[in-house]
Short mmCIF file of C-alpha atoms and ligand atoms in Angstrom, two decimals:
data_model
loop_
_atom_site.label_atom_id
_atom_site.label_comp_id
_atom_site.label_asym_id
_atom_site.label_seq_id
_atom_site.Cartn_x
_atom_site.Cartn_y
_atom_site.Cartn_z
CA UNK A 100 6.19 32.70 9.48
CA UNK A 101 4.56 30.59 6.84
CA UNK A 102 3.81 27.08 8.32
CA UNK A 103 2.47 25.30 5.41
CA UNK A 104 4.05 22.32 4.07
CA UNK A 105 6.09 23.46 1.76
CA UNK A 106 7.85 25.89 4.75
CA UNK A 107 8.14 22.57 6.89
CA UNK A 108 9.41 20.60 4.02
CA UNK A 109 12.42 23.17 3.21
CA UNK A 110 13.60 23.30 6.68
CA UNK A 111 13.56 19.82 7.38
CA UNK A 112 15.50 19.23 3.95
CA UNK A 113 17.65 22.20 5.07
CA UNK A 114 18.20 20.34 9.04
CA UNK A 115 19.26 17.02 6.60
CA UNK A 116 21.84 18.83 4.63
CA UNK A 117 22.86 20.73 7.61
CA UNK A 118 23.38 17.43 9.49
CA UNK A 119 25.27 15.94 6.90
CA UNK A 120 27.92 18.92 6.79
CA UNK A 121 27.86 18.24 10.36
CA UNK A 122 28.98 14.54 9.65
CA UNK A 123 31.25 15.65 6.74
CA UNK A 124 28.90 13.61 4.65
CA UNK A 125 27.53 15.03 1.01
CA UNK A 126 24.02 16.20 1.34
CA UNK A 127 23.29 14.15 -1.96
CA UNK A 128 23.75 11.09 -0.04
CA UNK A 129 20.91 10.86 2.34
CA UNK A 130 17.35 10.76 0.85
CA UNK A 131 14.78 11.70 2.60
CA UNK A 132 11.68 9.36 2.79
CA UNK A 133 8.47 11.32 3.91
CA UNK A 134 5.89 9.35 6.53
CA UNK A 135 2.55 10.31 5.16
CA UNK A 136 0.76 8.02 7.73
CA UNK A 137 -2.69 9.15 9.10
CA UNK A 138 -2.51 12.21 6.09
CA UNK A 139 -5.29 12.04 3.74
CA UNK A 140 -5.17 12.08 -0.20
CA UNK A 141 -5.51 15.52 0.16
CA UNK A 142 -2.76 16.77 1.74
CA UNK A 143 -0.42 13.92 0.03
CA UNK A 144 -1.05 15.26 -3.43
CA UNK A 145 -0.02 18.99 -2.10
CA UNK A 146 3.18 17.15 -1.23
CA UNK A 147 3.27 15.73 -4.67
CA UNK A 148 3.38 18.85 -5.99
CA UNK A 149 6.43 19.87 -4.08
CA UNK A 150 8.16 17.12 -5.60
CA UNK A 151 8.11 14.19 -3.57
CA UNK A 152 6.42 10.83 -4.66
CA UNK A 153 7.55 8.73 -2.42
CA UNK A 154 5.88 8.41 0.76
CA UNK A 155 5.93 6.00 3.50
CA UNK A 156 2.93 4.33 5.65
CA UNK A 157 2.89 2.13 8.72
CA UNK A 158 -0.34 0.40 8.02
CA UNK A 159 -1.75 -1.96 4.75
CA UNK A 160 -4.91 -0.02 5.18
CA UNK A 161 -3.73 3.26 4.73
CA UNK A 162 -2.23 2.35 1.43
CA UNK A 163 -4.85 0.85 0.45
CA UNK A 164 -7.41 3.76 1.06
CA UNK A 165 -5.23 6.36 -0.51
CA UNK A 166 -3.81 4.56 -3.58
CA UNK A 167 -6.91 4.52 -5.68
CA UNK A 168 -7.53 8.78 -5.25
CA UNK A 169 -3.71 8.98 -6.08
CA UNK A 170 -3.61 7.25 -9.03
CA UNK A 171 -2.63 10.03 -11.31
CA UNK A 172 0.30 10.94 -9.09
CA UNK A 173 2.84 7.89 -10.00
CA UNK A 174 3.31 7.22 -5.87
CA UNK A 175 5.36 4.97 -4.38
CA UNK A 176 4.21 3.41 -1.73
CA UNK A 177 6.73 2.00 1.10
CA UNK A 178 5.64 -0.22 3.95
CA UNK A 179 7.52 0.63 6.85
CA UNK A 180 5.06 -0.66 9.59
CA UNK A 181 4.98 -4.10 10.69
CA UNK A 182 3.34 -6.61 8.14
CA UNK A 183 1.19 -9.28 9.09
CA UNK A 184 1.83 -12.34 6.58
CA UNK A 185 -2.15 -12.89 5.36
CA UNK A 186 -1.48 -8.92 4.33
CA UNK A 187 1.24 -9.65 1.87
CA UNK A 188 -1.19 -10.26 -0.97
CA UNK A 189 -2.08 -6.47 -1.19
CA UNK A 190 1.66 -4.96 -0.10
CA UNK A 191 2.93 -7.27 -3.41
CA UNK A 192 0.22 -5.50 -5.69
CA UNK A 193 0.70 -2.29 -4.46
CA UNK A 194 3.97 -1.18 -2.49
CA UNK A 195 7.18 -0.49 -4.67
CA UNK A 196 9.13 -1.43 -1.30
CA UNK A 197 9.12 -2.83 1.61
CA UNK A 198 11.30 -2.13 4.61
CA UNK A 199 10.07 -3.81 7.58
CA UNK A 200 11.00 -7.29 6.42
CA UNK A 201 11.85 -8.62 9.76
CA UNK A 202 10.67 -12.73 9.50
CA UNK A 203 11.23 -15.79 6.97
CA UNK A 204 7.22 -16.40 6.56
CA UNK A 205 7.02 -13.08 5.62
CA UNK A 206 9.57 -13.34 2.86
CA UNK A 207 8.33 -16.54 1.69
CA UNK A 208 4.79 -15.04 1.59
CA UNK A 209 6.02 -11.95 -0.72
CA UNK A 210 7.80 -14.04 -2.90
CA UNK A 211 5.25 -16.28 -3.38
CA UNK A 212 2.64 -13.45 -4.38
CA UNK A 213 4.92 -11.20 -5.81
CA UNK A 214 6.37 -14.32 -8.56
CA UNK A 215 2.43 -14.70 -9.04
CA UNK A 216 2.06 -11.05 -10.03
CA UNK A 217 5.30 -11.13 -11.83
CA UNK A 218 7.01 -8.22 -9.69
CA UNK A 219 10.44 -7.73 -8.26
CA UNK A 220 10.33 -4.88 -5.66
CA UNK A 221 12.99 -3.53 -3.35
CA UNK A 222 13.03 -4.73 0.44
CA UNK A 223 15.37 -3.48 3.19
CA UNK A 224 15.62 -6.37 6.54
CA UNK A 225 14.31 -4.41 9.65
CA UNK A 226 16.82 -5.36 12.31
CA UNK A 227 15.97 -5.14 15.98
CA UNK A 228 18.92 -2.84 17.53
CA UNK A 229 17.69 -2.28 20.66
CA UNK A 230 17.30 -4.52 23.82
CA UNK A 231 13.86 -3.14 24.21
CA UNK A 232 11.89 -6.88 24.59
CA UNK A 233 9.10 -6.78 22.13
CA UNK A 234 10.19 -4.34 19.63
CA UNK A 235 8.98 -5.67 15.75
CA UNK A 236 12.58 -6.23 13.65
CA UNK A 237 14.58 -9.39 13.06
CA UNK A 238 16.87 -10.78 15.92
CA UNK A 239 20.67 -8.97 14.76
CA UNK A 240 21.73 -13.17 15.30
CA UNK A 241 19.99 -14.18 12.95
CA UNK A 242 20.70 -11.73 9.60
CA UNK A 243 23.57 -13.60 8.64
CA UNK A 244 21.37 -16.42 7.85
CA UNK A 245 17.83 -14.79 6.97
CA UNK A 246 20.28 -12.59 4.16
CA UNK A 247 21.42 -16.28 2.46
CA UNK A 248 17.72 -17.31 2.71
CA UNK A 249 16.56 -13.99 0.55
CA UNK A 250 19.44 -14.76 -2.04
CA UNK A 251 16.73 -18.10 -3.19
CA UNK A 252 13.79 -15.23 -3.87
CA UNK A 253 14.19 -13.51 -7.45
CA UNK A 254 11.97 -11.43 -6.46
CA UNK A 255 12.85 -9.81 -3.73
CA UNK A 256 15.87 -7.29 -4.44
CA UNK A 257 17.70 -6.70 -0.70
CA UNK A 258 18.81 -3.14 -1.09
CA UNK A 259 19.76 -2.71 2.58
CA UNK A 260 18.86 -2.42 6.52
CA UNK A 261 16.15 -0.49 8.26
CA UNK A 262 16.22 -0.52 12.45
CA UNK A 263 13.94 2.01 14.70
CA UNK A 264 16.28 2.81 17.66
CA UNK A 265 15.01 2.48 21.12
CA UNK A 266 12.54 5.26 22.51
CA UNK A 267 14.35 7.18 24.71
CA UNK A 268 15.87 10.96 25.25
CA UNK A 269 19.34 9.76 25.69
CA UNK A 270 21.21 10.35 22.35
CA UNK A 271 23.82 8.34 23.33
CA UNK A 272 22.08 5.24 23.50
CA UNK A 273 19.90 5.90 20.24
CA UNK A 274 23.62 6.86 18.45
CA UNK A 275 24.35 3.55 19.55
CA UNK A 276 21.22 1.48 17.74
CA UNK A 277 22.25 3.09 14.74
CA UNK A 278 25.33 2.34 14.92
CA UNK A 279 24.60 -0.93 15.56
CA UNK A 280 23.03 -1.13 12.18
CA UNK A 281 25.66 0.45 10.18
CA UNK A 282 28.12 -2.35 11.81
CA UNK A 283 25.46 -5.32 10.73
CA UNK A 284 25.42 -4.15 7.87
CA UNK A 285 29.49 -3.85 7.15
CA UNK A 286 29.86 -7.58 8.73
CA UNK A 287 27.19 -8.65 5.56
CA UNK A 288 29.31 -6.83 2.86
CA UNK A 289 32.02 -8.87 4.27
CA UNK A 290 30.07 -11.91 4.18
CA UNK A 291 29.56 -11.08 0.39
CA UNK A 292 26.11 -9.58 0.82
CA UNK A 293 25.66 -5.74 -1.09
CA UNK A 294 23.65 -3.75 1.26
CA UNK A 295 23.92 0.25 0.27
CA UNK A 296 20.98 1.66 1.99
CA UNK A 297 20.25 2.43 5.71
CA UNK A 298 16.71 3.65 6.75
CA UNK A 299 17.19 5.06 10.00
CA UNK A 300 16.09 8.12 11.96
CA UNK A 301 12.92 9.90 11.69
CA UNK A 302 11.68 13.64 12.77
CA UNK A 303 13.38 13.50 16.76
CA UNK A 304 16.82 11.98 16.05
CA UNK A 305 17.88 12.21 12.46
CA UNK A 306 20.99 14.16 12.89
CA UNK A 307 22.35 11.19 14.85
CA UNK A 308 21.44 8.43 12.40
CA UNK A 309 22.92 11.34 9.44
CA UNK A 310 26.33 10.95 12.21
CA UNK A 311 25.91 6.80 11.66
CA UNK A 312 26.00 6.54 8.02
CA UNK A 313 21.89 6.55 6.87
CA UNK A 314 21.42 7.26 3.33
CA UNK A 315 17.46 7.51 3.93
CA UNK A 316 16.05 8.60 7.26
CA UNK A 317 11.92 8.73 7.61
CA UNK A 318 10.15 11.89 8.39
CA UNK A 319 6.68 12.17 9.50
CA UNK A 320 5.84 14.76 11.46
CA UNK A 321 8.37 17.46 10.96
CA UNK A 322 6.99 17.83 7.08
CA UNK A 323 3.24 16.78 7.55
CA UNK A 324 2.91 18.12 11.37
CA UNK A 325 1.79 16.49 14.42
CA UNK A 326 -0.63 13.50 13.87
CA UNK A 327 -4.17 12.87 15.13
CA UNK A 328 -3.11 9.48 17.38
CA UNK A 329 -0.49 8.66 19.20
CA UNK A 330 2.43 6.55 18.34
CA UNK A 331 1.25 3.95 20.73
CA UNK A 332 -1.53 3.33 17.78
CA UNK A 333 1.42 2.16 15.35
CA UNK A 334 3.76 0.87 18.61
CA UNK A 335 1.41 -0.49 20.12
CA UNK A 336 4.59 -2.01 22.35
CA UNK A 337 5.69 1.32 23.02
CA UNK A 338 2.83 2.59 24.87
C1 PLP B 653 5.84 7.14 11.87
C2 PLP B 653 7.11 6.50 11.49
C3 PLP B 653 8.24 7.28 11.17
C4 PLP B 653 8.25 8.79 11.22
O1 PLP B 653 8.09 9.29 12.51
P1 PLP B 653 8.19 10.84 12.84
O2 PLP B 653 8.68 10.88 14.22
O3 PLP B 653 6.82 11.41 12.71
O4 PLP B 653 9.13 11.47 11.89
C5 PLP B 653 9.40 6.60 10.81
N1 PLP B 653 9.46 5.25 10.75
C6 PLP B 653 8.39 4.48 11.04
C7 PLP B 653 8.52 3.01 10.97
C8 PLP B 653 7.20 5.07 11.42
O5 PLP B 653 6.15 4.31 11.72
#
């Protein structure tokens, strides 16, 4: 069997589509959001030429490194790893999105380099879902009010919601973070606030998020393959 990327990226978009039959949900509603994290330039740009050009990192410094050797490829690059504030500087210059905003300094630190570069990028608010106690992601409490806040930044478009469920093997209780978020997200359209996109699930529990209502769900290592570190390097709370 041919394991190269392009093999691993056709069955995981095949396991999407399959899980969204599964749901009785159209296949060309869920995007699929490939974690290039700990990849080099190298093996990004053979993904490139498969298609995708969108590609998600956990870390400023990654983006950083690869940008430059990728800039004939017309990337965009999404944080999705926690942001320290004195960081937002380089995320405003070179993300196109943002989806861990989980914290008011944050926001106010985007906005304020983001108006100086004259940029308007998308952000999704990563909400904490699970009861886990030091998980990264804004307090579910306090949305209602950080989602009025965000409507005084121009430029700062709120497209939607991201969440990481908890770390555990029982589906039922991951199910449940995502669901969690879909229902966060339904009490802020009835508070008057658009949200269309979801970001949840990633290579081990997709199909469940898919079951919850994500229209984006972020895969690492089923395209790109098993990385060289741990996740306790990105989580470090996890380990
Ligand atoms: C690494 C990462 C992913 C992807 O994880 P995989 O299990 O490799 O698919 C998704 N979301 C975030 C925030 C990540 O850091």
């Amino acid at each position: 069997m041919d394991d190269g990327l392009r093999a691993r990226w056709e069955r995981l978009r095949d396991r999407v589509d399959d899980a969204c039959r599964a749901a009785g949900r159209d296949p060309g509603e869920v995007t699929v959001l490939p974690v290039s994290k700990t990849f080099g330039p190298e093996v990004i740009r053979e993904a490139v030429g498969l298609g995708l050009h969108r590609f998600g990192e956990n870390k400023v410094q990654e983006i950083r490194d690869k940008h430059e050797p990728l800039a004939d490829c017309g990337i965009d690059w999404v944080m999705i790893g926690h942001l320290q504030t004195n960081k937002a500087g380089v995320v405003a210059q070179l993300a196109a999105e943002v989806q861990s905003l989980d914290r008011p300094k944050l926001a106010a630190a985007l906005e304020k380099h983001l108006h100086a570069q004259n940029r308007v990028i998308d952000v999704l608010v990563q909400v904490k879902t699970s009861d886990e106690p030091s998980k990264y992601g804004l307090d579910p409490e306090q949305l209602p009010a950080f989602l009025d806040e965000l409507g005084g930044y121009p430029t700062l478009r709120v497209r939607g919601l991201m969440t990481l469920a908890i770390n555990t093997s029982d589906a039922d209780v991951v199910r449940g973070c995502f669901r969690r978020l879909r229902q966060l997200r339904d009490d802020a359209a009835a508070r008057g606030h658009d949200l269309p996109r979801l970001s949840m699930g990633m290579s081990g529990d997709f199909p469940l998020a898919i079951a919850e209502g994500a229209t984006e769900v972020r895969i690492g290592t089923a395209i790109f393959g098993a990385r060289p570190y741990p996740d306790s390097y990105y989580w470090p709370e996890r380990s």
